[in-house]
Amino acid sequence: MHYKREYILNGRRPEKVSRDTKPVIRSKLVTKALEMPPYLIPLKDAESVWADVARAYLTVTRRVDPSHYDYHILDYSAPNVPVKEITRWHKRIIIPYRYNGELVFYQGRAYAPDVLPKYLNSYETGADALFSRIDLMYDTEVDTIFIVEGFFDALPIDGIACFRNKLTPEQIEVLKTLDKRVVYIPDRKGNGFIGANQMLEAGFELGLPDIGSCKDIDEAVQRYGKFYVLTSLYQNIYSGDEAAIRLNVYCIDGNKNVRK
């Protein structure tokens, strides 16, 4: 039986760890290589009506090329698929996340408004410190890491998603180990201030671009274009008390975002 391999991510290409070897942990970021279930297939190979709907969602709603990422989808013709798995992944685009070619995590993003929650995680995440682009975090040619909440926010700015509006302690500890500039960009609407305050307390910077009434980076790129958003982002990076003051204006959610 194939067993899951464990990797220690320490800024270098990880080495395989045998069953009998106790890993030496140099970072809190530990992942386990997963296998994609056989009934979740590449979207590019899918021919069902649901696959056409998923491609239309990506093209029209998200304005991204379905062929530019390894999206997956439920294979409705696969034999003996458990009913609970059909229920879990129906009307969802599966987003795989890999490190050095190994699958370490995947999410299902609903493409129909009647499906909740919007994001559904794989059963096995491997750790509480995963991000959407682990390879980018450890790329020696990258000196600035932009952290956002969701995958589709990160995609147009080549950033990294933390998957929620609140970072785990493990995620923050991993970010502290990076020899890079780390900038957190909160959503303007909703509870974006939660993760922003966490990052400020940990000593990181905030990116607060001028995106008008847009909810988040994804919406801003669609409305104003990638060049404008990135330019405004680099011009509006703040730290410390100035970042905290500007955050109170940036996040549209009453006074709940005030840093205590």
C-alpha positions as YAML, in Angstrom:
chain: A
units: angstrom
residues:
- id: 1
  name: MET
  ca: [0.00, 0.00, 0.00]
- id: 2
  name: HIS
  ca: [1.34, 3.42, -0.91]
- id: 3
  name: TYR
  ca: [2.17, 5.44, 2.17]
- id: 4
  name: LYS
  ca: [2.21, 9.20, 2.46]
- id: 5
  name: ARG
  ca: [5.65, 10.77, 2.46]
- id: 6
  name: GLU
  ca: [6.53, 13.48, 4.93]
- id: 7
  name: TYR
  ca: [8.60, 16.55, 4.13]
- id: 8
  name: ILE
  ca: [10.24, 19.21, 6.26]
- id: 9
  name: LEU
  ca: [10.21, 22.58, 4.50]
- id: 10
  name: ASN
  ca: [13.21, 24.59, 5.60]
- id: 11
  name: GLY
  ca: [13.88, 26.84, 2.63]
- id: 12
  name: ARG
  ca: [15.61, 24.08, 0.69]
- id: 13
  name: ARG
  ca: [14.36, 21.24, -1.44]
- id: 14
  name: PRO
  ca: [12.96, 18.72, 1.06]
- id: 15
  name: GLU
  ca: [14.32, 15.21, 1.37]
- id: 16
  name: LYS
  ca: [12.26, 12.06, 1.65]
- id: 17
  name: VAL
  ca: [11.85, 10.67, 5.14]
- id: 18
  name: SER
  ca: [11.57, 6.93, 5.65]
- id: 19
  name: ARG
  ca: [9.11, 5.23, 7.94]
- id: 20
  name: ASP
  ca: [11.81, 4.50, 10.53]
- id: 21
  name: THR
  ca: [13.54, 7.89, 10.50]
- id: 22
  name: LYS
  ca: [12.46, 10.56, 12.92]
- id: 23
  name: PRO
  ca: [12.47, 13.90, 11.04]
- id: 24
  name: VAL
  ca: [14.55, 16.80, 12.29]
- id: 25
  name: ILE
  ca: [12.15, 19.74, 12.31]
- id: 26
  name: ARG
  ca: [13.81, 23.00, 11.26]
- id: 27
  name: SER
  ca: [10.55, 24.80, 10.57]
- id: 28
  name: LYS
  ca: [6.98, 24.51, 11.81]
- id: 29
  name: LEU
  ca: [5.85, 23.96, 8.22]
- id: 30
  name: VAL
  ca: [5.47, 20.22, 7.76]
- id: 31
  name: THR
  ca: [3.52, 18.71, 4.90]
- id: 32
  name: LYS
  ca: [2.44, 15.26, 3.87]
- id: 33
  name: ALA
  ca: [2.27, 14.28, 0.22]
- id: 34
  name: LEU
  ca: [-1.28, 13.31, -0.70]
- id: 35
  name: GLU
  ca: [-2.84, 11.47, -3.60]
- id: 36
  name: MET
  ca: [-5.72, 13.03, -5.52]
- id: 37
  name: PRO
  ca: [-8.74, 10.71, -5.36]
- id: 38
  name: PRO
  ca: [-9.30, 8.97, -8.72]
- id: 39
  name: TYR
  ca: [-12.77, 10.49, -9.04]
- id: 40
  name: LEU
  ca: [-11.35, 14.03, -9.06]
- id: 41
  name: ILE
  ca: [-9.93, 14.53, -12.55]
- id: 42
  name: PRO
  ca: [-8.23, 17.43, -14.39]
- id: 43
  name: LEU
  ca: [-10.78, 19.94, -15.64]
- id: 44
  name: LYS
  ca: [-9.06, 20.02, -19.03]
- id: 45
  name: ASP
  ca: [-9.90, 16.33, -19.49]
- id: 46
  name: ALA
  ca: [-13.50, 16.51, -18.22]
- id: 47
  name: GLU
  ca: [-16.34, 16.41, -20.76]
- id: 48
  name: SER
  ca: [-19.45, 16.63, -18.58]
- id: 49
  name: VAL
  ca: [-21.97, 19.46, -18.59]
- id: 50
  name: TRP
  ca: [-20.74, 20.37, -15.11]
- id: 51
  name: ALA
  ca: [-17.22, 20.73, -16.47]
- id: 52
  name: ASP
  ca: [-18.51, 23.20, -19.07]
- id: 53
  name: VAL
  ca: [-20.22, 25.16, -16.30]
- id: 54
  name: ALA
  ca: [-17.01, 25.18, -14.27]
- id: 55
  name: ARG
  ca: [-14.99, 26.44, -17.22]
- id: 56
  name: ALA
  ca: [-17.57, 29.16, -17.84]
- id: 57
  name: TYR
  ca: [-17.37, 30.19, -14.18]
- id: 58
  name: LEU
  ca: [-13.60, 30.56, -14.39]
- id: 59
  name: THR
  ca: [-13.71, 32.40, -17.72]
- id: 60
  name: VAL
  ca: [-16.69, 34.70, -17.20]
- id: 61
  name: THR
  ca: [-17.00, 35.18, -13.44]
- id: 62
  name: ARG
  ca: [-13.36, 34.91, -12.40]
- id: 63
  name: ARG
  ca: [-11.89, 36.10, -15.71]
- id: 64
  name: VAL
  ca: [-9.09, 33.59, -15.62]
- id: 65
  name: ASP
  ca: [-7.95, 31.09, -18.24]
- id: 66
  name: PRO
  ca: [-9.00, 27.57, -17.11]
- id: 67
  name: SER
  ca: [-5.88, 26.17, -18.77]
- id: 68
  name: HIS
  ca: [-3.47, 28.31, -16.72]
- id: 69
  name: TYR
  ca: [-3.85, 26.24, -13.55]
- id: 70
  name: ASP
  ca: [-4.28, 22.55, -12.84]
- id: 71
  name: TYR
  ca: [-7.94, 22.73, -11.81]
- id: 72
  name: HIS
  ca: [-9.80, 19.47, -11.18]
- id: 73
  name: ILE
  ca: [-13.47, 18.49, -11.04]
- id: 74
  name: LEU
  ca: [-15.61, 15.58, -9.93]
- id: 75
  name: ASP
  ca: [-15.77, 12.78, -12.50]
- id: 76
  name: TYR
  ca: [-19.46, 11.94, -12.58]
- id: 77
  name: SER
  ca: [-18.85, 8.90, -14.73]
- id: 78
  name: ALA
  ca: [-16.35, 7.31, -12.35]
- id: 79
  name: PRO
  ca: [-17.56, 3.96, -10.94]
- id: 80
  name: ASN
  ca: [-18.28, 3.36, -7.26]
- id: 81
  name: VAL
  ca: [-17.85, 6.94, -6.07]
- id: 82
  name: PRO
  ca: [-19.13, 7.20, -2.47]
- id: 83
  name: VAL
  ca: [-22.30, 9.25, -2.22]
- id: 84
  name: LYS
  ca: [-20.75, 11.46, 0.46]
- id: 85
  name: GLU
  ca: [-17.91, 12.34, -1.92]
- id: 86
  name: ILE
  ca: [-20.36, 13.27, -4.68]
- id: 87
  name: THR
  ca: [-22.15, 15.49, -2.18]
- id: 88
  name: ARG
  ca: [-18.88, 17.08, -1.07]
- id: 89
  name: TRP
  ca: [-17.46, 17.93, -4.49]
- id: 90
  name: HIS
  ca: [-20.59, 18.48, -6.61]
- id: 91
  name: LYS
  ca: [-20.63, 21.98, -8.19]
- id: 92
  name: ARG
  ca: [-17.07, 22.67, -7.05]
- id: 93
  name: ILE
  ca: [-13.82, 23.40, -8.82]
- id: 94
  name: ILE
  ca: [-11.00, 21.52, -7.16]
- id: 95
  name: ILE
  ca: [-7.85, 23.58, -6.62]
- id: 96
  name: PRO
  ca: [-4.72, 21.47, -5.96]
- id: 97
  name: TYR
  ca: [-1.75, 22.91, -4.06]
- id: 98
  name: ARG
  ca: [1.68, 21.39, -4.63]
- id: 99
  name: TYR
  ca: [5.22, 21.76, -3.40]
- id: 100
  name: ASN
  ca: [8.08, 20.44, -5.52]
- id: 101
  name: GLY
  ca: [5.53, 18.61, -7.63]
- id: 102
  name: GLU
  ca: [3.88, 16.84, -4.70]
- id: 103
  name: LEU
  ca: [0.23, 17.39, -3.87]
- id: 104
  name: VAL
  ca: [0.00, 18.60, -0.25]
- id: 105
  name: PHE
  ca: [-3.49, 20.04, -0.03]
- id: 106
  name: TYR
  ca: [-6.59, 20.73, -2.14]
- id: 107
  name: GLN
  ca: [-9.77, 22.76, -1.91]
- id: 108
  name: GLY
  ca: [-13.12, 22.71, -3.62]
- id: 109
  name: ARG
  ca: [-14.43, 26.17, -4.59]
- id: 110
  name: ALA
  ca: [-18.18, 26.31, -5.18]
- id: 111
  name: TYR
  ca: [-19.15, 27.74, -8.56]
- id: 112
  name: ALA
  ca: [-22.87, 27.83, -7.75]
- id: 113
  name: PRO
  ca: [-24.35, 30.35, -5.28]
- id: 114
  name: ASP
  ca: [-26.50, 27.71, -3.58]
- id: 115
  name: VAL
  ca: [-23.48, 25.67, -2.45]
- id: 116
  name: LEU
  ca: [-22.08, 26.42, 0.99]
- id: 117
  name: PRO
  ca: [-19.48, 26.80, 2.34]
- id: 118
  name: LYS
  ca: [-17.76, 28.49, -0.59]
- id: 119
  name: TYR
  ca: [-14.50, 26.64, 0.11]
- id: 120
  name: LEU
  ca: [-14.24, 23.04, 1.22]
- id: 121
  name: ASN
  ca: [-10.90, 21.62, 2.29]
- id: 122
  name: SER
  ca: [-9.51, 18.17, 1.65]
- id: 123
  name: TYR
  ca: [-9.80, 15.81, 4.59]
- id: 124
  name: GLU
  ca: [-6.03, 15.76, 5.11]
- id: 125
  name: THR
  ca: [-4.28, 19.10, 5.15]
- id: 126
  name: GLY
  ca: [-1.00, 17.79, 6.52]
- id: 127
  name: ALA
  ca: [-0.45, 20.76, 8.84]
- id: 128
  name: ASP
  ca: [-1.96, 23.94, 10.22]
- id: 129
  name: ALA
  ca: [0.60, 26.06, 8.41]
- id: 130
  name: LEU
  ca: [-0.16, 25.56, 4.73]
- id: 131
  name: PHE
  ca: [-0.31, 28.27, 2.07]
- id: 132
  name: SER
  ca: [-1.33, 28.18, -1.57]
- id: 133
  name: ARG
  ca: [2.16, 28.73, -3.03]
- id: 134
  name: ILE
  ca: [4.72, 27.08, -0.81]
- id: 135
  name: ASP
  ca: [7.17, 27.01, -3.72]
- id: 136
  name: LEU
  ca: [7.03, 30.81, -3.99]
- id: 137
  name: MET
  ca: [7.78, 31.19, -0.30]
- id: 138
  name: TYR
  ca: [11.06, 29.35, -0.74]
- id: 139
  name: ASP
  ca: [12.02, 30.74, -4.15]
- id: 140
  name: THR
  ca: [15.39, 32.46, -3.73]
- id: 141
  name: GLU
  ca: [14.59, 34.88, -6.57]
- id: 142
  name: VAL
  ca: [11.50, 36.24, -4.80]
- id: 143
  name: ASP
  ca: [12.13, 38.93, -2.19]
- id: 144
  name: THR
  ca: [8.56, 40.05, -1.38]
- id: 145
  name: ILE
  ca: [5.66, 37.78, -0.44]
- id: 146
  name: PHE
  ca: [2.11, 39.13, -0.64]
- id: 147
  name: ILE
  ca: [-0.31, 37.26, 1.64]
- id: 148
  name: VAL
  ca: [-4.06, 37.39, 0.96]
- id: 149
  name: GLU
  ca: [-7.07, 35.40, 2.10]
- id: 150
  name: GLY
  ca: [-8.17, 33.43, -0.94]
- id: 151
  name: PHE
  ca: [-6.73, 31.65, -3.94]
- id: 152
  name: PHE
  ca: [-8.38, 33.92, -6.52]
- id: 153
  name: ASP
  ca: [-7.07, 37.01, -4.72]
- id: 154
  name: ALA
  ca: [-3.53, 35.64, -4.84]
- id: 155
  name: LEU
  ca: [-3.63, 34.45, -8.44]
- id: 156
  name: PRO
  ca: [-3.49, 37.80, -10.33]
- id: 157
  name: ILE
  ca: [-0.77, 39.34, -8.14]
- id: 158
  name: ASP
  ca: [1.33, 36.18, -7.89]
- id: 159
  name: GLY
  ca: [0.77, 36.14, -4.15]
- id: 160
  name: ILE
  ca: [0.04, 33.49, -1.55]
- id: 161
  name: ALA
  ca: [-3.29, 32.61, 0.06]
- id: 162
  name: CYS
  ca: [-3.62, 31.75, 3.75]
- id: 163
  name: PHE
  ca: [-7.16, 30.39, 3.10]
- id: 164
  name: ARG
  ca: [-9.02, 32.35, 5.76]
- id: 165
  name: ASN
  ca: [-9.33, 35.79, 7.36]
- id: 166
  name: LYS
  ca: [-7.41, 34.60, 10.41]
- id: 167
  name: LEU
  ca: [-3.96, 33.08, 10.32]
- id: 168
  name: THR
  ca: [-3.03, 30.15, 12.51]
- id: 169
  name: PRO
  ca: [-0.15, 30.54, 14.98]
- id: 170
  name: GLU
  ca: [1.75, 27.98, 12.90]
- id: 171
  name: GLN
  ca: [1.32, 30.06, 9.73]
- id: 172
  name: ILE
  ca: [2.66, 33.15, 11.45]
- id: 173
  name: GLU
  ca: [5.65, 31.25, 12.83]
- id: 174
  name: VAL
  ca: [6.47, 29.96, 9.35]
- id: 175
  name: LEU
  ca: [6.32, 33.47, 7.90]
- id: 176
  name: LYS
  ca: [8.76, 34.63, 10.57]
- id: 177
  name: THR
  ca: [11.32, 32.10, 9.33]
- id: 178
  name: LEU
  ca: [11.34, 33.52, 5.80]
- id: 179
  name: ASP
  ca: [14.23, 35.73, 4.79]
- id: 180
  name: LYS
  ca: [11.86, 37.89, 2.75]
- id: 181
  name: ARG
  ca: [9.64, 40.93, 3.00]
- id: 182
  name: VAL
  ca: [6.15, 39.74, 3.95]
- id: 183
  name: VAL
  ca: [3.18, 42.01, 3.24]
- id: 184
  name: TYR
  ca: [-0.38, 41.13, 4.27]
- id: 185
  name: ILE
  ca: [-3.30, 42.51, 2.20]
- id: 186
  name: PRO
  ca: [-6.64, 42.32, 4.00]
- id: 187
  name: ASP
  ca: [-10.02, 42.22, 2.30]
- id: 188
  name: ARG
  ca: [-11.63, 45.65, 2.47]
- id: 189
  name: LYS
  ca: [-15.07, 44.27, 3.32]
- id: 190
  name: GLY
  ca: [-15.89, 41.62, 5.87]
- id: 191
  name: ASN
  ca: [-13.45, 40.58, 8.57]
- id: 192
  name: GLY
  ca: [-10.18, 41.32, 6.83]
- id: 193
  name: PHE
  ca: [-8.97, 43.33, 9.81]
- id: 194
  name: ILE
  ca: [-8.62, 40.15, 11.91]
- id: 195
  name: GLY
  ca: [-5.69, 38.75, 9.98]
- id: 196
  name: ALA
  ca: [-4.30, 42.25, 9.46]
- id: 197
  name: ASN
  ca: [-4.11, 42.89, 13.21]
- id: 198
  name: GLN
  ca: [-2.47, 39.50, 13.75]
- id: 199
  name: MET
  ca: [0.19, 40.31, 11.19]
- id: 200
  name: LEU
  ca: [0.82, 43.76, 12.68]
- id: 201
  name: GLU
  ca: [1.25, 42.25, 16.13]
- id: 202
  name: ALA
  ca: [3.76, 39.81, 14.62]
- id: 203
  name: GLY
  ca: [5.75, 42.68, 13.13]
- id: 204
  name: PHE
  ca: [4.78, 42.38, 9.46]
- id: 205
  name: GLU
  ca: [3.69, 45.10, 7.04]
- id: 206
  name: LEU
  ca: [0.26, 45.75, 5.54]
- id: 207
  name: GLY
  ca: [-0.54, 46.44, 1.92]
- id: 208
  name: LEU
  ca: [-3.52, 48.81, 1.67]
- id: 209
  name: PRO
  ca: [-3.90, 49.68, -2.03]
- id: 210
  name: ASP
  ca: [-6.40, 52.20, -3.32]
- id: 211
  name: ILE
  ca: [-9.10, 49.87, -4.67]
- id: 212
  name: GLY
  ca: [-12.15, 52.07, -4.13]
- id: 213
  name: SER
  ca: [-15.23, 50.18, -3.04]
- id: 214
  name: CYS
  ca: [-13.95, 46.78, -4.18]
- id: 215
  name: LYS
  ca: [-14.27, 43.97, -1.66]
- id: 216
  name: ASP
  ca: [-10.85, 42.44, -2.29]
- id: 217
  name: ILE
  ca: [-7.89, 42.20, -4.64]
- id: 218
  name: ASP
  ca: [-9.64, 39.84, -7.06]
- id: 219
  name: GLU
  ca: [-12.51, 42.28, -7.60]
- id: 220
  name: ALA
  ca: [-10.08, 45.20, -7.86]
- id: 221
  name: VAL
  ca: [-8.03, 43.52, -10.59]
- id: 222
  name: GLN
  ca: [-11.19, 42.79, -12.54]
- id: 223
  name: ARG
  ca: [-12.33, 46.41, -12.25]
- id: 224
  name: TYR
  ca: [-9.07, 48.36, -12.55]
- id: 225
  name: GLY
  ca: [-6.58, 45.92, -14.04]
- id: 226
  name: LYS
  ca: [-3.51, 44.15, -12.68]
- id: 227
  name: PHE
  ca: [-1.03, 46.94, -13.45]
- id: 228
  name: TYR
  ca: [-2.98, 49.56, -11.50]
- id: 229
  name: VAL
  ca: [-3.55, 47.30, -8.49]
- id: 230
  name: LEU
  ca: [0.08, 46.24, -8.24]
- id: 231
  name: THR
  ca: [1.30, 49.82, -8.65]
- id: 232
  name: SER
  ca: [-1.05, 51.05, -5.94]
- id: 233
  name: LEU
  ca: [-0.09, 48.14, -3.73]
- id: 234
  name: TYR
  ca: [3.63, 48.90, -3.82]
- id: 235
  name: GLN
  ca: [2.88, 52.58, -3.14]
- id: 236
  name: ASN
  ca: [0.77, 51.80, -0.08]
- id: 237
  name: ILE
  ca: [2.72, 49.49, 2.19]
- id: 238
  name: TYR
  ca: [2.74, 50.49, 5.86]
- id: 239
  name: SER
  ca: [3.96, 49.20, 9.20]
- id: 240
  name: GLY
  ca: [3.47, 49.82, 12.91]
- id: 241
  name: ASP
  ca: [1.13, 52.50, 14.19]
- id: 242
  name: GLU
  ca: [0.69, 54.11, 10.78]
- id: 243
  name: ALA
  ca: [-0.52, 50.80, 9.36]
- id: 244
  name: ALA
  ca: [-2.94, 50.38, 12.30]
- id: 245
  name: ILE
  ca: [-4.41, 53.86, 11.78]
- id: 246
  name: ARG
  ca: [-4.80, 53.41, 8.04]
- id: 247
  name: LEU
  ca: [-6.33, 49.96, 8.58]
- id: 248
  name: ASN
  ca: [-9.21, 51.56, 10.48]
- id: 249
  name: VAL
  ca: [-10.10, 53.50, 7.35]
- id: 250
  name: TYR
  ca: [-9.27, 50.76, 4.86]
- id: 251
  name: CYS
  ca: [-11.46, 47.98, 6.24]
- id: 252
  name: ILE
  ca: [-15.13, 48.79, 5.80]
- id: 253
  name: ASP
  ca: [-16.61, 47.14, 8.87]
- id: 254
  name: GLY
  ca: [-17.49, 49.75, 11.43]
- id: 255
  name: ASN
  ca: [-15.05, 50.13, 14.32]
- id: 256
  name: LYS
  ca: [-14.52, 46.44, 14.97]
- id: 257
  name: ASN
  ca: [-11.16, 46.58, 13.29]
- id: 258
  name: VAL
  ca: [-9.67, 49.00, 15.80]
- id: 259
  name: ARG
  ca: [-6.44, 47.61, 17.21]
- id: 260
  name: LYS
  ca: [-6.67, 47.29, 20.99]
...
